[in-house]
Amino acid sequence: MNESAVSHQRSVYLDDTYTTEVVTRVIARGVRDERRWLAVRDNIVHPQGGGQPSDVTSLNGIPSTVVRDPEGEPLVALAPDEPMEAWPEIGERVTVSVDRARRLENAALHTAGHLVDAAVRLRDYKHIVSNHFPGQARIEFEATEPLTDAEQFVAAVQSDVDTVVEKNLDVAAYWADGRRYVRIGDFSLDECAGTHVSNLREIRDLLVRSAKVKKGRLKVGYTASYSGGSDR
């Protein structure tokens, strides 16, 4: 149970992909499934959602599990995986870190997924769901007919995304009517709560690896990685 009223939590990760460590204050704490958790005011941690995995996270140097909405509160919280010498009090300063390499790989893969999604939607397919997990990334669409030539389809989508990546377009997030949108130049605009790189030059090895229709769904698999192109 929370030991103080829950204050507003700032979702820093939505505005800044590149902040991967912060010293901030505890605003809530409690117990869930017999594990202690706490939430901080300045949250840099992306929780699993929207097809994107959670950040790999530590609290005061201790590996921690990301907890979404503990006890129904609209918070992203952390549950340490190991005992802490002293359990932080409300208002106490703590250090939260996320694995920078993993964060940027996830951000690049998610951004690449938006490109693949947009390229397929140009072919009159309706988006259903996305999976941006490393090693299994794919986008699924409604499909009423089988692909007549999957290899040709993959090549066409690959050509489209290659052309866009070569333009080094900026990737921008903004809020409108309480919703967050991510725009990639004039090619893609989607409602999204994930992390993204700031420019397409930070994506490398974007490969559309497969396309198949099964049970009324077109499943398009892809891979991509982070180029190390940001100096932030």
Short mmCIF file of the C-alpha atoms (twelve columns), coordinates in Angstrom:
data_MODEL
# 
_entry.id   MODEL 
# 
loop_
_atom_site.group_PDB 
_atom_site.id 
_atom_site.type_symbol 
_atom_site.label_atom_id 
_atom_site.label_alt_id 
_atom_site.label_comp_id 
_atom_site.label_asym_id 
_atom_site.label_seq_id 
_atom_site.Cartn_x 
_atom_site.Cartn_y 
_atom_site.Cartn_z 
_atom_site.pdbx_PDB_model_num 
ATOM 1   C CA . MET A 1   0.000  0.000   0.000   1 
ATOM 2   C CA . ASN A 2   1.207  3.507   -0.788  1 
ATOM 3   C CA . GLU A 3   2.554  5.405   2.201   1 
ATOM 4   C CA . SER A 4   1.748  8.819   0.776   1 
ATOM 5   C CA . ALA A 5   -0.544 10.361  -1.784  1 
ATOM 6   C CA . VAL A 6   0.703  9.642   -5.295  1 
ATOM 7   C CA . SER A 7   2.156  12.750  -6.884  1 
ATOM 8   C CA . HIS A 8   2.255  13.325  -10.602 1 
ATOM 9   C CA . GLN A 9   4.980  11.307  -12.295 1 
ATOM 10  C CA . ARG A 10  6.880  12.880  -15.185 1 
ATOM 11  C CA . SER A 11  7.336  10.439  -18.074 1 
ATOM 12  C CA . VAL A 12  10.779 11.660  -19.126 1 
ATOM 13  C CA . TYR A 13  11.320 8.739   -21.516 1 
ATOM 14  C CA . LEU A 14  8.515  10.034  -23.748 1 
ATOM 15  C CA . ASP A 15  10.341 13.307  -24.333 1 
ATOM 16  C CA . ASP A 16  13.960 12.172  -24.239 1 
ATOM 17  C CA . THR A 17  15.113 8.770   -25.466 1 
ATOM 18  C CA . TYR A 18  18.729 9.538   -24.610 1 
ATOM 19  C CA . THR A 19  18.467 10.213  -20.865 1 
ATOM 20  C CA . THR A 20  19.479 6.897   -19.333 1 
ATOM 21  C CA . GLU A 21  20.289 7.906   -15.746 1 
ATOM 22  C CA . VAL A 22  18.604 10.291  -13.363 1 
ATOM 23  C CA . VAL A 23  18.753 11.269  -9.708  1 
ATOM 24  C CA . THR A 24  15.204 11.918  -8.582  1 
ATOM 25  C CA . ARG A 25  12.857 11.647  -5.606  1 
ATOM 26  C CA . VAL A 26  10.622 8.799   -4.469  1 
ATOM 27  C CA . ILE A 27  6.937  9.746   -4.721  1 
ATOM 28  C CA . ALA A 28  5.256  6.429   -3.836  1 
ATOM 29  C CA . ARG A 29  6.074  2.979   -2.554  1 
ATOM 30  C CA . GLY A 30  4.286  -0.212  -1.623  1 
ATOM 31  C CA . VAL A 31  4.189  -3.994  -1.911  1 
ATOM 32  C CA . ARG A 32  2.922  -6.096  -4.813  1 
ATOM 33  C CA . ASP A 33  2.982  -9.889  -4.892  1 
ATOM 34  C CA . GLU A 34  5.121  -9.784  -1.750  1 
ATOM 35  C CA . ARG A 35  7.723  -7.592  -3.480  1 
ATOM 36  C CA . ARG A 36  8.482  -4.018  -2.517  1 
ATOM 37  C CA . TRP A 37  8.210  -1.402  -5.235  1 
ATOM 38  C CA . LEU A 38  8.701  2.328   -5.474  1 
ATOM 39  C CA . ALA A 39  7.946  5.037   -8.004  1 
ATOM 40  C CA . VAL A 40  9.952  8.183   -8.697  1 
ATOM 41  C CA . ARG A 41  8.951  11.613  -9.893  1 
ATOM 42  C CA . ASP A 42  11.178 11.743  -12.994 1 
ATOM 43  C CA . ASN A 43  10.616 8.408   -14.704 1 
ATOM 44  C CA . ILE A 44  13.125 7.565   -17.453 1 
ATOM 45  C CA . VAL A 45  12.021 3.916   -17.658 1 
ATOM 46  C CA . HIS A 46  9.975  2.659   -20.594 1 
ATOM 47  C CA . PRO A 47  7.591  -0.079  -19.384 1 
ATOM 48  C CA . GLN A 48  6.627  -2.890  -21.707 1 
ATOM 49  C CA . GLY A 49  3.813  -1.778  -23.990 1 
ATOM 50  C CA . GLY A 50  2.897  -1.004  -27.565 1 
ATOM 51  C CA . GLY A 51  4.889  -4.005  -28.710 1 
ATOM 52  C CA . GLN A 52  8.118  -2.667  -27.179 1 
ATOM 53  C CA . PRO A 53  9.902  -4.458  -24.298 1 
ATOM 54  C CA . SER A 54  10.670 -2.845  -20.960 1 
ATOM 55  C CA . ASP A 55  13.992 -1.150  -20.382 1 
ATOM 56  C CA . VAL A 56  16.655 -3.060  -18.476 1 
ATOM 57  C CA . THR A 57  16.736 -1.047  -15.272 1 
ATOM 58  C CA . SER A 58  18.540 -0.559  -11.968 1 
ATOM 59  C CA . LEU A 59  17.655 1.339   -8.782  1 
ATOM 60  C CA . ASN A 60  20.626 2.623   -6.782  1 
ATOM 61  C CA . GLY A 61  22.715 0.144   -8.753  1 
ATOM 62  C CA . ILE A 62  20.464 -2.846  -7.985  1 
ATOM 63  C CA . PRO A 63  18.826 -4.633  -10.968 1 
ATOM 64  C CA . SER A 64  15.096 -4.005  -10.828 1 
ATOM 65  C CA . THR A 65  11.913 -5.229  -12.473 1 
ATOM 66  C CA . VAL A 66  9.608  -2.690  -14.094 1 
ATOM 67  C CA . VAL A 67  6.095  -2.701  -12.628 1 
ATOM 68  C CA . ARG A 68  3.256  -1.028  -14.530 1 
ATOM 69  C CA . ASP A 69  0.333  0.456   -12.587 1 
ATOM 70  C CA . PRO A 70  1.088  -1.052  -9.170  1 
ATOM 71  C CA . GLU A 71  -2.084 -1.429  -7.113  1 
ATOM 72  C CA . GLY A 72  -4.011 0.340   -9.850  1 
ATOM 73  C CA . GLU A 73  -2.037 3.570   -9.554  1 
ATOM 74  C CA . PRO A 74  -1.143 5.286   -12.861 1 
ATOM 75  C CA . LEU A 75  2.571  4.870   -12.265 1 
ATOM 76  C CA . VAL A 76  5.625  3.137   -13.628 1 
ATOM 77  C CA . ALA A 77  7.396  1.620   -10.626 1 
ATOM 78  C CA . LEU A 78  10.488 -0.454  -9.879  1 
ATOM 79  C CA . ALA A 79  10.769 -3.604  -7.781  1 
ATOM 80  C CA . PRO A 80  14.409 -4.363  -6.833  1 
ATOM 81  C CA . ASP A 81  15.481 -7.914  -7.712  1 
ATOM 82  C CA . GLU A 82  17.838 -8.023  -4.723  1 
ATOM 83  C CA . PRO A 83  17.516 -6.774  -1.116  1 
ATOM 84  C CA . MET A 84  18.382 -3.122  -0.508  1 
ATOM 85  C CA . GLU A 85  20.331 -2.103  2.590   1 
ATOM 86  C CA . ALA A 86  17.767 0.590   3.367   1 
ATOM 87  C CA . TRP A 87  14.345 0.984   1.806   1 
ATOM 88  C CA . PRO A 88  14.084 4.595   0.507   1 
ATOM 89  C CA . GLU A 89  11.549 6.873   2.156   1 
ATOM 90  C CA . ILE A 90  9.050  9.086   0.334   1 
ATOM 91  C CA . GLY A 91  10.914 12.209  -0.772  1 
ATOM 92  C CA . GLU A 92  14.338 10.553  -0.600  1 
ATOM 93  C CA . ARG A 93  16.664 10.846  -3.591  1 
ATOM 94  C CA . VAL A 94  17.503 7.708   -5.548  1 
ATOM 95  C CA . THR A 95  19.376 6.967   -8.770  1 
ATOM 96  C CA . VAL A 96  17.553 5.215   -11.606 1 
ATOM 97  C CA . SER A 97  19.470 3.904   -14.612 1 
ATOM 98  C CA . VAL A 98  18.535 2.063   -17.777 1 
ATOM 99  C CA . ASP A 99  20.878 0.028   -19.954 1 
ATOM 100 C CA . ARG A 100 21.818 2.581   -22.620 1 
ATOM 101 C CA . ALA A 101 22.820 0.100   -25.315 1 
ATOM 102 C CA . ARG A 102 19.577 -1.845  -24.927 1 
ATOM 103 C CA . ARG A 103 17.506 1.371   -24.846 1 
ATOM 104 C CA . LEU A 104 18.973 2.604   -28.119 1 
ATOM 105 C CA . GLU A 105 18.670 -0.779  -29.826 1 
ATOM 106 C CA . ASN A 106 14.993 -0.902  -28.826 1 
ATOM 107 C CA . ALA A 107 14.461 2.671   -29.998 1 
ATOM 108 C CA . ALA A 108 16.053 1.967   -33.390 1 
ATOM 109 C CA . LEU A 109 14.062 -1.239  -33.842 1 
ATOM 110 C CA . HIS A 110 10.801 0.488   -32.907 1 
ATOM 111 C CA . THR A 111 11.480 3.366   -35.284 1 
ATOM 112 C CA . ALA A 112 12.296 0.922   -38.072 1 
ATOM 113 C CA . GLY A 113 8.994  -0.797  -37.367 1 
ATOM 114 C CA . HIS A 114 7.154  2.447   -38.073 1 
ATOM 115 C CA . LEU A 115 8.839  2.617   -41.473 1 
ATOM 116 C CA . VAL A 116 7.908  -0.953  -42.356 1 
ATOM 117 C CA . ASP A 117 4.358  -0.365  -41.141 1 
ATOM 118 C CA . ALA A 118 3.965  2.774   -43.242 1 
ATOM 119 C CA . ALA A 119 5.392  1.093   -46.359 1 
ATOM 120 C CA . VAL A 120 2.944  -1.813  -46.063 1 
ATOM 121 C CA . ARG A 121 -0.024 0.460   -45.373 1 
ATOM 122 C CA . LEU A 122 0.751  2.256   -48.642 1 
ATOM 123 C CA . ARG A 123 -0.306 -1.022  -50.251 1 
ATOM 124 C CA . ASP A 124 -3.789 -0.765  -48.703 1 
ATOM 125 C CA . TYR A 125 -3.265 -3.074  -45.750 1 
ATOM 126 C CA . LYS A 126 -4.781 -2.153  -42.390 1 
ATOM 127 C CA . HIS A 127 -2.507 -2.342  -39.334 1 
ATOM 128 C CA . ILE A 128 -3.534 -4.719  -36.524 1 
ATOM 129 C CA . VAL A 129 -0.641 -5.102  -34.084 1 
ATOM 130 C CA . SER A 130 3.120  -4.614  -33.763 1 
ATOM 131 C CA . ASN A 131 5.883  -6.585  -32.085 1 
ATOM 132 C CA . HIS A 132 9.152  -4.688  -31.674 1 
ATOM 133 C CA . PHE A 133 11.006 -7.274  -29.599 1 
ATOM 134 C CA . PRO A 134 14.561 -8.029  -30.772 1 
ATOM 135 C CA . GLY A 135 14.755 -11.254 -32.747 1 
ATOM 136 C CA . GLN A 136 11.005 -11.503 -33.301 1 
ATOM 137 C CA . ALA A 137 9.972  -8.093  -34.632 1 
ATOM 138 C CA . ARG A 138 7.009  -8.128  -36.979 1 
ATOM 139 C CA . ILE A 139 3.981  -6.050  -37.985 1 
ATOM 140 C CA . GLU A 140 0.596  -7.677  -38.621 1 
ATOM 141 C CA . PHE A 141 -2.125 -6.449  -40.978 1 
ATOM 142 C CA . GLU A 142 -5.574 -7.501  -42.103 1 
ATOM 143 C CA . ALA A 143 -5.378 -9.637  -45.251 1 
ATOM 144 C CA . THR A 144 -8.291 -10.930 -47.314 1 
ATOM 145 C CA . GLU A 145 -6.180 -12.730 -49.918 1 
ATOM 146 C CA . PRO A 146 -2.880 -14.649 -49.937 1 
ATOM 147 C CA . LEU A 147 0.252  -13.032 -51.361 1 
ATOM 148 C CA . THR A 148 0.759  -13.990 -54.980 1 
ATOM 149 C CA . ASP A 149 4.511  -13.390 -54.761 1 
ATOM 150 C CA . ALA A 150 5.864  -12.946 -51.236 1 
ATOM 151 C CA . GLU A 151 9.429  -12.467 -52.425 1 
ATOM 152 C CA . GLN A 152 8.418  -9.623  -54.724 1 
ATOM 153 C CA . PHE A 153 6.329  -8.062  -51.949 1 
ATOM 154 C CA . VAL A 154 9.269  -8.131  -49.534 1 
ATOM 155 C CA . ALA A 155 11.565 -6.613  -52.163 1 
ATOM 156 C CA . ALA A 156 9.122  -3.767  -52.843 1 
ATOM 157 C CA . VAL A 157 8.695  -2.911  -49.166 1 
ATOM 158 C CA . GLN A 158 12.461 -3.133  -48.668 1 
ATOM 159 C CA . SER A 159 13.021 -0.705  -51.529 1 
ATOM 160 C CA . ASP A 160 10.571 1.783   -50.014 1 
ATOM 161 C CA . VAL A 161 12.137 1.740   -46.553 1 
ATOM 162 C CA . ASP A 162 15.671 1.909   -47.995 1 
ATOM 163 C CA . THR A 163 14.719 5.033   -49.926 1 
ATOM 164 C CA . VAL A 164 13.312 6.674   -46.791 1 
ATOM 165 C CA . VAL A 165 16.261 5.731   -44.549 1 
ATOM 166 C CA . GLU A 166 18.702 7.217   -47.057 1 
ATOM 167 C CA . LYS A 167 17.004 10.606  -46.615 1 
ATOM 168 C CA . ASN A 168 18.140 10.826  -42.955 1 
ATOM 169 C CA . LEU A 169 14.740 12.177  -41.929 1 
ATOM 170 C CA . ASP A 170 14.180 13.563  -38.442 1 
ATOM 171 C CA . VAL A 171 11.939 11.642  -36.077 1 
ATOM 172 C CA . ALA A 172 9.785  13.920  -33.929 1 
ATOM 173 C CA . ALA A 173 7.292  13.257  -31.145 1 
ATOM 174 C CA . TYR A 174 4.554  15.693  -30.184 1 
ATOM 175 C CA . TRP A 175 1.329  15.821  -28.174 1 
ATOM 176 C CA . ALA A 176 -2.120 16.718  -29.506 1 
ATOM 177 C CA . ASP A 177 -5.454 16.377  -27.677 1 
ATOM 178 C CA . GLY A 178 -3.784 14.384  -24.915 1 
ATOM 179 C CA . ARG A 179 -2.260 11.879  -27.319 1 
ATOM 180 C CA . ARG A 180 1.358  11.408  -28.330 1 
ATOM 181 C CA . TYR A 181 2.267  11.106  -31.997 1 
ATOM 182 C CA . VAL A 182 5.520  10.206  -33.712 1 
ATOM 183 C CA . ARG A 183 6.266  11.674  -37.127 1 
ATOM 184 C CA . ILE A 184 9.028  10.541  -39.491 1 
ATOM 185 C CA . GLY A 185 9.383  13.313  -42.032 1 
ATOM 186 C CA . ASP A 186 6.415  13.198  -44.400 1 
ATOM 187 C CA . PHE A 187 6.461  9.401   -44.619 1 
ATOM 188 C CA . SER A 188 4.947  8.207   -41.356 1 
ATOM 189 C CA . LEU A 189 2.670  9.576   -38.632 1 
ATOM 190 C CA . ASP A 190 1.405  7.311   -35.849 1 
ATOM 191 C CA . GLU A 191 0.039  7.526   -32.340 1 
ATOM 192 C CA . CYS A 192 2.745  5.947   -30.186 1 
ATOM 193 C CA . ALA A 193 4.070  5.819   -26.603 1 
ATOM 194 C CA . GLY A 194 7.408  4.178   -27.363 1 
ATOM 195 C CA . THR A 195 11.001 5.378   -27.556 1 
ATOM 196 C CA . HIS A 196 12.513 6.372   -30.885 1 
ATOM 197 C CA . VAL A 197 15.789 7.584   -32.316 1 
ATOM 198 C CA . SER A 198 15.893 11.248  -33.342 1 
ATOM 199 C CA . ASN A 199 17.009 10.734  -36.945 1 
ATOM 200 C CA . LEU A 200 16.972 7.841   -39.393 1 
ATOM 201 C CA . ARG A 201 20.764 7.994   -39.702 1 
ATOM 202 C CA . GLU A 202 20.758 6.176   -36.352 1 
ATOM 203 C CA . ILE A 203 19.241 3.055   -37.950 1 
ATOM 204 C CA . ARG A 204 21.346 0.486   -39.769 1 
ATOM 205 C CA . ASP A 205 20.791 -2.945  -41.289 1 
ATOM 206 C CA . LEU A 206 17.034 -2.492  -41.669 1 
ATOM 207 C CA . LEU A 207 15.967 -5.727  -43.329 1 
ATOM 208 C CA . VAL A 208 12.447 -6.766  -44.290 1 
ATOM 209 C CA . ARG A 209 13.034 -10.466 -43.739 1 
ATOM 210 C CA . SER A 210 9.668  -12.109 -44.469 1 
ATOM 211 C CA . ALA A 211 6.034  -11.696 -45.443 1 
ATOM 212 C CA . LYS A 212 3.298  -14.306 -45.249 1 
ATOM 213 C CA . VAL A 213 -0.464 -14.478 -44.942 1 
ATOM 214 C CA . LYS A 214 -1.930 -16.849 -42.371 1 
ATOM 215 C CA . LYS A 215 -5.466 -16.962 -40.977 1 
ATOM 216 C CA . GLY A 216 -6.423 -13.630 -42.490 1 
ATOM 217 C CA . ARG A 217 -3.310 -11.796 -41.330 1 
ATOM 218 C CA . LEU A 218 -0.324 -10.535 -43.263 1 
ATOM 219 C CA . LYS A 219 2.734  -10.883 -41.031 1 
ATOM 220 C CA . VAL A 220 5.784  -8.868  -42.070 1 
ATOM 221 C CA . GLY A 221 8.985  -9.618  -40.170 1 
ATOM 222 C CA . TYR A 222 11.905 -7.243  -39.964 1 
ATOM 223 C CA . THR A 223 15.210 -6.566  -38.218 1 
ATOM 224 C CA . ALA A 224 17.221 -3.407  -37.569 1 
ATOM 225 C CA . SER A 225 19.908 -2.145  -35.227 1 
ATOM 226 C CA . TYR A 226 21.253 1.095   -33.787 1 
ATOM 227 C CA . SER A 227 24.037 2.732   -35.765 1 
ATOM 228 C CA . GLY A 228 25.559 4.700   -32.899 1 
ATOM 229 C CA . GLY A 229 24.860 7.847   -34.860 1 
ATOM 230 C CA . SER A 230 23.696 10.054  -31.968 1 
ATOM 231 C CA . ASP A 231 26.151 12.214  -30.028 1 
ATOM 232 C CA . ARG A 232 23.710 12.742  -27.123 1 
# 
